[in-house]
Coordinates of C-alpha atoms and ligand atoms in Angstrom, one line a residue:
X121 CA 87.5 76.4 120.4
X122 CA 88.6 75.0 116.9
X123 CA 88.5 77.7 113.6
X124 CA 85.2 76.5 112.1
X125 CA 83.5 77.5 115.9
X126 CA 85.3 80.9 116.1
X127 CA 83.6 81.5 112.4
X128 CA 80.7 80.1 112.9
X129 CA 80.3 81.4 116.6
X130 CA 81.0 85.6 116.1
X131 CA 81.2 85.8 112.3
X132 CA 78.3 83.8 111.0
X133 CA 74.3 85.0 110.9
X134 CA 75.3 88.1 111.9
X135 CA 74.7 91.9 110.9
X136 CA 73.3 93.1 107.5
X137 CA 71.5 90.5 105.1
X138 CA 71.5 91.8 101.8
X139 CA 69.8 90.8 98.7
X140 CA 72.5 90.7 96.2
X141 CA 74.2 87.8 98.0
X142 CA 73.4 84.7 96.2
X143 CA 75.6 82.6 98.2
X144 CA 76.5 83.5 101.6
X145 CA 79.2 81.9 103.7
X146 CA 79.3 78.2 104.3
X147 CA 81.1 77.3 101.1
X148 CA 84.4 77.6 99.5
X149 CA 83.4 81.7 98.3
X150 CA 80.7 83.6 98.6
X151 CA 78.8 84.9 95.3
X152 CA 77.2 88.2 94.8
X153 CA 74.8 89.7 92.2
X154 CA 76.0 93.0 90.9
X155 CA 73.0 95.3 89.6
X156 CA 73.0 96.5 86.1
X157 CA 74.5 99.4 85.3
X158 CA 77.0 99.6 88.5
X159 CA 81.0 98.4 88.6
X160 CA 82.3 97.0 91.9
X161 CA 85.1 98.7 93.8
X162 CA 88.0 96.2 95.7
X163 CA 90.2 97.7 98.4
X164 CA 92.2 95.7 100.6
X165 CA 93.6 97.1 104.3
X166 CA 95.6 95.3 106.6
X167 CA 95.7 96.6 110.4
X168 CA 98.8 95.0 112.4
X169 CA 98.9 95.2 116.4
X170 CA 101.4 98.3 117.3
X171 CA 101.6 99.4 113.8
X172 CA 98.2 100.4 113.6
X173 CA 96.5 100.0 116.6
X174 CA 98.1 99.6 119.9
X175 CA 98.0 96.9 122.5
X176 CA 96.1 98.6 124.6
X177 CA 93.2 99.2 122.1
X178 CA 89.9 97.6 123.3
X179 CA 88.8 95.2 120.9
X180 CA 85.1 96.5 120.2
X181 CA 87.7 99.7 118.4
X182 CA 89.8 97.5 116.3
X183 CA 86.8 95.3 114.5
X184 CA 85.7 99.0 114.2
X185 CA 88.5 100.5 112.8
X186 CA 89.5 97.3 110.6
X187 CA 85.8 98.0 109.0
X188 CA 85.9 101.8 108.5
X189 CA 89.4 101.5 107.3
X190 CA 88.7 99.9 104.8
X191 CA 84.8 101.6 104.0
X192 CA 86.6 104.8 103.8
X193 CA 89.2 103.8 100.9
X194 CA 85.8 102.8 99.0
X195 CA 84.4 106.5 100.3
X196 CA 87.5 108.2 98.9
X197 CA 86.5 106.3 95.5
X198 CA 82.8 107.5 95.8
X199 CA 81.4 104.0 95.9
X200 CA 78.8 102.6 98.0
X201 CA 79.9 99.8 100.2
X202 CA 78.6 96.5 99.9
X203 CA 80.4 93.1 100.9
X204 CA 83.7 92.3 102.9
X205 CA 85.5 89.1 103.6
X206 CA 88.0 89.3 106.1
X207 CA 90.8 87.3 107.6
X208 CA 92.0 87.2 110.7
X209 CA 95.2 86.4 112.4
X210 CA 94.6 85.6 116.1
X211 CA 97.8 84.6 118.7
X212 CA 94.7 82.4 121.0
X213 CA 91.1 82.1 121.0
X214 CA 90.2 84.5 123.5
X215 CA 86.2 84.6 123.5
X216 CA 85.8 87.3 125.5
X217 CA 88.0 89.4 122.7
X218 CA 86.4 87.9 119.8
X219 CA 83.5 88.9 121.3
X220 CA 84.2 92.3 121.5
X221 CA 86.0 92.5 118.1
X222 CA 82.9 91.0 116.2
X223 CA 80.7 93.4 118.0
X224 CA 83.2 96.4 116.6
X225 CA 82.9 94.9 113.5
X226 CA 79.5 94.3 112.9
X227 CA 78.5 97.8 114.3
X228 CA 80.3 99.5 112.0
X229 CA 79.0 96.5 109.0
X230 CA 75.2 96.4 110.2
X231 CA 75.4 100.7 110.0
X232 CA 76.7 100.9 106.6
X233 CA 74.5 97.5 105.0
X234 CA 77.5 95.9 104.2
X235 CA 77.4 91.9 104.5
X236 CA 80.6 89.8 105.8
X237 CA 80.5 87.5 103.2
X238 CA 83.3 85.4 104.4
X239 CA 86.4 85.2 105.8
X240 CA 89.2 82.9 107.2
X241 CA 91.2 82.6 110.9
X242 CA 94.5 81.8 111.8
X243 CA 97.0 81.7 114.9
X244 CA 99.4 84.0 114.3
X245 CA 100.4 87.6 115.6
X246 CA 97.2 89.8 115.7
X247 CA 96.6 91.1 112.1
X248 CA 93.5 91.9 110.8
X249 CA 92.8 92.1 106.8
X250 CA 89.7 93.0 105.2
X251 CA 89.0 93.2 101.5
X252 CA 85.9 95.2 101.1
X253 CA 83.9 95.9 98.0
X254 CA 81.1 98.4 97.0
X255 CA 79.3 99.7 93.7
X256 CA 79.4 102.9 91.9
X257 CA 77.2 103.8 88.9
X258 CA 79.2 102.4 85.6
X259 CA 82.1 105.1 85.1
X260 CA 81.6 107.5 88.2
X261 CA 84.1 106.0 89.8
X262 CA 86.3 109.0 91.4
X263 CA 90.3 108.8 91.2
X264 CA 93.6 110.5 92.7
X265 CA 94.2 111.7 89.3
X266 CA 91.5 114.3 87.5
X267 CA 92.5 117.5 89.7
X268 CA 92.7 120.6 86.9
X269 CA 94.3 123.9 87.7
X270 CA 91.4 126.3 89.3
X271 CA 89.8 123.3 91.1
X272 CA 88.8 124.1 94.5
X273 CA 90.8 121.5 97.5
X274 CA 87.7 120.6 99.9
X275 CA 88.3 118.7 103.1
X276 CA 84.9 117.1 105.4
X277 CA 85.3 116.8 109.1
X278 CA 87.9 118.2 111.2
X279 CA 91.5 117.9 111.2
X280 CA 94.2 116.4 114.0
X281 CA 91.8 114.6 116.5
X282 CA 92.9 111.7 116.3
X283 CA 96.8 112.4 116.0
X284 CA 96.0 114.1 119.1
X285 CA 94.4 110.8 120.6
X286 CA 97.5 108.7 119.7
X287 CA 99.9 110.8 121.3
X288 CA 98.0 110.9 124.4
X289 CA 98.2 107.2 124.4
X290 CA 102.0 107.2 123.7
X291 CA 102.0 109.9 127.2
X292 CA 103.0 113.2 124.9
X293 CA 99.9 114.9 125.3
X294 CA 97.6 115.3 128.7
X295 CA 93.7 115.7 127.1
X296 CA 91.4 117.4 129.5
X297 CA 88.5 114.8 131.0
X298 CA 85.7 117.0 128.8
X299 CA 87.7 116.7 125.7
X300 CA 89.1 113.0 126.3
X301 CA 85.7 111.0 124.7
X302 CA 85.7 113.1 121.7
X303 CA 88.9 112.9 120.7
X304 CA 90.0 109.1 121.8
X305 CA 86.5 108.0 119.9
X306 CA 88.1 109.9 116.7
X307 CA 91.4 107.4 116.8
X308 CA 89.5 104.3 118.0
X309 CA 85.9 104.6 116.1
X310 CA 86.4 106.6 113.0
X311 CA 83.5 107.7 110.9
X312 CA 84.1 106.7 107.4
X313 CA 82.4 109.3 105.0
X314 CA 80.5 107.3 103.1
X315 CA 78.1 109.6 102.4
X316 CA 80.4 112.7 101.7
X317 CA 81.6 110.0 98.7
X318 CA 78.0 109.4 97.3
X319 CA 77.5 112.7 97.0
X320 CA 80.7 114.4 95.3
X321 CA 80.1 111.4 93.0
X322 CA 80.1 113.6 89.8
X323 CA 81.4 116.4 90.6
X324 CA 84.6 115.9 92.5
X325 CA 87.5 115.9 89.9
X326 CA 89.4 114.0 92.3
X327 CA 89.5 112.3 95.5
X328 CA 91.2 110.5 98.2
X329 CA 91.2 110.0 102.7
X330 CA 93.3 111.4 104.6
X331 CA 94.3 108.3 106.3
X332 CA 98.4 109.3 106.0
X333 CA 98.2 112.9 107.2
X334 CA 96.4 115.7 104.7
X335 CA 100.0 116.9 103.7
X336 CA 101.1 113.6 102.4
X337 CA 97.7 112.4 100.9
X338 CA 96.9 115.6 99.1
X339 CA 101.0 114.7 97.7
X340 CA 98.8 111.8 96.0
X341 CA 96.4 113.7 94.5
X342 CA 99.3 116.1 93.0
X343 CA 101.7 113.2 92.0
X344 CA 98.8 111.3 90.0
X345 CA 97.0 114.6 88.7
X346 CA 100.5 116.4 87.7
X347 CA 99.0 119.4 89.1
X348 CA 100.8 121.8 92.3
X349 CA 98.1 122.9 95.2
X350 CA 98.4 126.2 97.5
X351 CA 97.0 125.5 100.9
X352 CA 95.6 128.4 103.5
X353 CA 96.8 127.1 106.6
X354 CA 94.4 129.3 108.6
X355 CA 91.4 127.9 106.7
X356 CA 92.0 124.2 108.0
X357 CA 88.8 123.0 110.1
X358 CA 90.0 122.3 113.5
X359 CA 87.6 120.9 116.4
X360 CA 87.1 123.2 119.7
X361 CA 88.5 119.9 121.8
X362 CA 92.1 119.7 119.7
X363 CA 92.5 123.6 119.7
X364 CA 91.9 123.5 123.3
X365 CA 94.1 120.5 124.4
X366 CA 97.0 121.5 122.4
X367 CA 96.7 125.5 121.6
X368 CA 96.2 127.2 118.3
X369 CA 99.8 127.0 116.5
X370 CA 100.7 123.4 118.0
X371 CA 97.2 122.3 116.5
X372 CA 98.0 123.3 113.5
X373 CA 101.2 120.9 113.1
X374 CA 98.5 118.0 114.4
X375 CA 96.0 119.0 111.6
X376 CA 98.8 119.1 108.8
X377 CA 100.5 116.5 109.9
X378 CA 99.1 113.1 111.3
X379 CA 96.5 110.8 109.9
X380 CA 94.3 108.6 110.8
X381 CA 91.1 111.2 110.9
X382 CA 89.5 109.2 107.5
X383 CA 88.0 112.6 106.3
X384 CA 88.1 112.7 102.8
X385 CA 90.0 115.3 100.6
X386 CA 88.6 116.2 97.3
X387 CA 89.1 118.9 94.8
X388 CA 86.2 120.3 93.0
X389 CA 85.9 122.8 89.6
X390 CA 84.6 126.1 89.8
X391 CA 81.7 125.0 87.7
X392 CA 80.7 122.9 89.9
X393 CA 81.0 124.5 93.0
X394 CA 77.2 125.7 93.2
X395 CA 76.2 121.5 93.1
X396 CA 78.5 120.9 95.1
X397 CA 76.7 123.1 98.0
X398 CA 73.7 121.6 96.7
X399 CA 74.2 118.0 97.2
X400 CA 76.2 117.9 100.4
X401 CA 73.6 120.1 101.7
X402 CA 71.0 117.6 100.3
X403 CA 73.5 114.6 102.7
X404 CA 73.0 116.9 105.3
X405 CA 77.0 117.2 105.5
X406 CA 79.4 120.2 105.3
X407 CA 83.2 120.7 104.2
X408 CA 85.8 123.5 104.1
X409 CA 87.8 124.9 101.2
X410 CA 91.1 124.7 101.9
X411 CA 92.8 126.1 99.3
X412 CA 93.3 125.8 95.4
X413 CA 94.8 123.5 92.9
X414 CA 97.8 125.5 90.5
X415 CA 99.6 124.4 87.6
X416 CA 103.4 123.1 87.8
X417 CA 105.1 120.0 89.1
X418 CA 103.1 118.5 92.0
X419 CA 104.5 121.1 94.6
X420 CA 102.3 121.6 97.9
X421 CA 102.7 125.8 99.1
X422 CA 100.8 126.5 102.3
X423 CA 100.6 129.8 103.0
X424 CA 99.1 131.4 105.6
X425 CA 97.2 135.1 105.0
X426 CA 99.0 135.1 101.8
X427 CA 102.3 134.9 102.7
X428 CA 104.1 131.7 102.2
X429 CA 105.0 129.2 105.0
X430 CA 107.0 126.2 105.6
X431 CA 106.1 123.7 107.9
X432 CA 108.2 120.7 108.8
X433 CA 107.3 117.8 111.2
X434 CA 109.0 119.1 114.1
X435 CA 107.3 122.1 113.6
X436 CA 107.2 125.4 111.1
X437 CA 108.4 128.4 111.0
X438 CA 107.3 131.9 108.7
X439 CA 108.8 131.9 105.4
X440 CA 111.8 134.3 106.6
X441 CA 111.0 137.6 104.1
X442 CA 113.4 139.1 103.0
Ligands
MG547 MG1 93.1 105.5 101.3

């Protein structure tokens, strides 16, 4: 099977058909109408075999992934997705896991209504790149870097699943058969928060996904906002399935610690605290105050029932009183 048959066979006249293409693929780009009144938001995300995904990672997960990636960067910027082109570096045409990667792909595309617009292939070591692109009302774009002392840090979902997932995979971790679905389909088939996005549009004064680990994303947040933040380490939302495979204190280092859950972190002003309720409730969605954004030089504190503790990767410790 040469290129143009891979395209044409798992990537063409498939999924969502949207009216604001003008142009779909077939040429040399795609075009797309852009409605008056919105801006379009680019993000780029590149997923590299045992960087970001293991070998043993069924290919349905990866197209999955590679989409909701990427759809949770334009989440994180409160913009609806749209369109993505993507390229893709294959080592051989192996139909039966281009099959299965389309399918991941177009679940996740199809869900959303975003179009593949185009894209290009390539033998090479498996790599997959997708530049995806959605639309935000003209200037409610959110950023990394409007976070105010007093704002309120919010985080959706739960925290740790799937850091949990991966190091089952790597043979750390044993996950009980009732827990093992839950947690592996948070790694493999992430739920980007699209909606959570839409709807802190306008009142979030800052946002980002925790796709690093919530410790080193909410960093971002300080870094660009010039602002410190004190976390409550006993407030982080954990699920039932992570506290139960790992225990309480161990789940703890998961939730502050390792990535890969695509929730979205977001601070919020007391002002606006009351819509805030009001629109995610309108989504349908939830999320948990974590703590508080303080003046001062882009300093994380957790603390945990007021008192201050450190954390490190290998594990924390109580602040030692003296
Ligand atoms: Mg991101």
């Amino acid at each position: 099977m040469k290129e143009f048959d891979v395209i044409r066979t798992y990537f063409t006249n498939r999924g969502a058909s949207r009216k604001d293409v003008v142009l779909r693929a077939g040429d040399d780009a795609a075009v797309v109408k852009v409605a008056a009144g919105n801006q379009v938001v680019i993000t780029t995300d590149m997923l590299c075999e045992n960087v970001h995904f293991f070998s043993s990672t069924p290919a349905r997960a990866i197209g999955h992934r590679a989409v909701a990636a990427n759809l949770s960067d334009l989440a994180a910027m409160g913009a609806t997705p749209a369109w993505i082109s993507m390229a893709l570096s294959i080592p051989s045409v192996d139909e039966e896991w281009l099959k299965e990667f389309s399918d991941g792909v177009f679940e996740v595309a199809e869900y959303y209504n975003v179009e593949v617009v185009g894209g290009d292939t390539t033998q090479g070591p498996l790599t997959i790149t997708i530049c995806a692109k959605g639309l935000v009302p003209d200037d409610t774009y959110l950023t990394r870097c409007g976070a105010k002392p007093g704002d309120w840090i919010y985080v959706t979902g739960s925290l740790g699943d799937a850091g949990v997932a991966i190091e089952s995979i790597n043979g750390k971790v044993e996950i009980e058969p009732k827990h093992k679905n839950y947690l592996m389909n948070r790694f493999e088939y992430p739920t980007p928060r699209v909606a959570a996005g839409e709807a802190i549009r306008g009142i979030a004064s800052s946002a980002i996904d925790v796709s690093d680990g919530i410790t080193s994303d909410l960093q971002h947040i300080l870094t660009r906002s010039k602002v410190s933040a004190e976390i409550d380490v006993e407030k982080l939302p954990m699920s039932k399935a992570l506290l139960e495979t790992v225990g309480a204190e161990e789940a703890l280092r998961y939730a502050l610690s390792y990535g890969d859950d695509y929730e979205l972190l977001f601070t919020v002003p007391e002002d606006k605290k009351g819509g805030l309720d009001i629109s995610l409730s309108q989504f349908g969605l939830t999320a948990t105050c974590i703590g508080q954004i303080k003046g001062g030089d882009s300093k994380l504190q957790l603390t945990r029932g007021g008192t201050p503790f450190i954390f490190n990767h290998s594990g924390f410790e109580h602040f030692s009183q003296k």
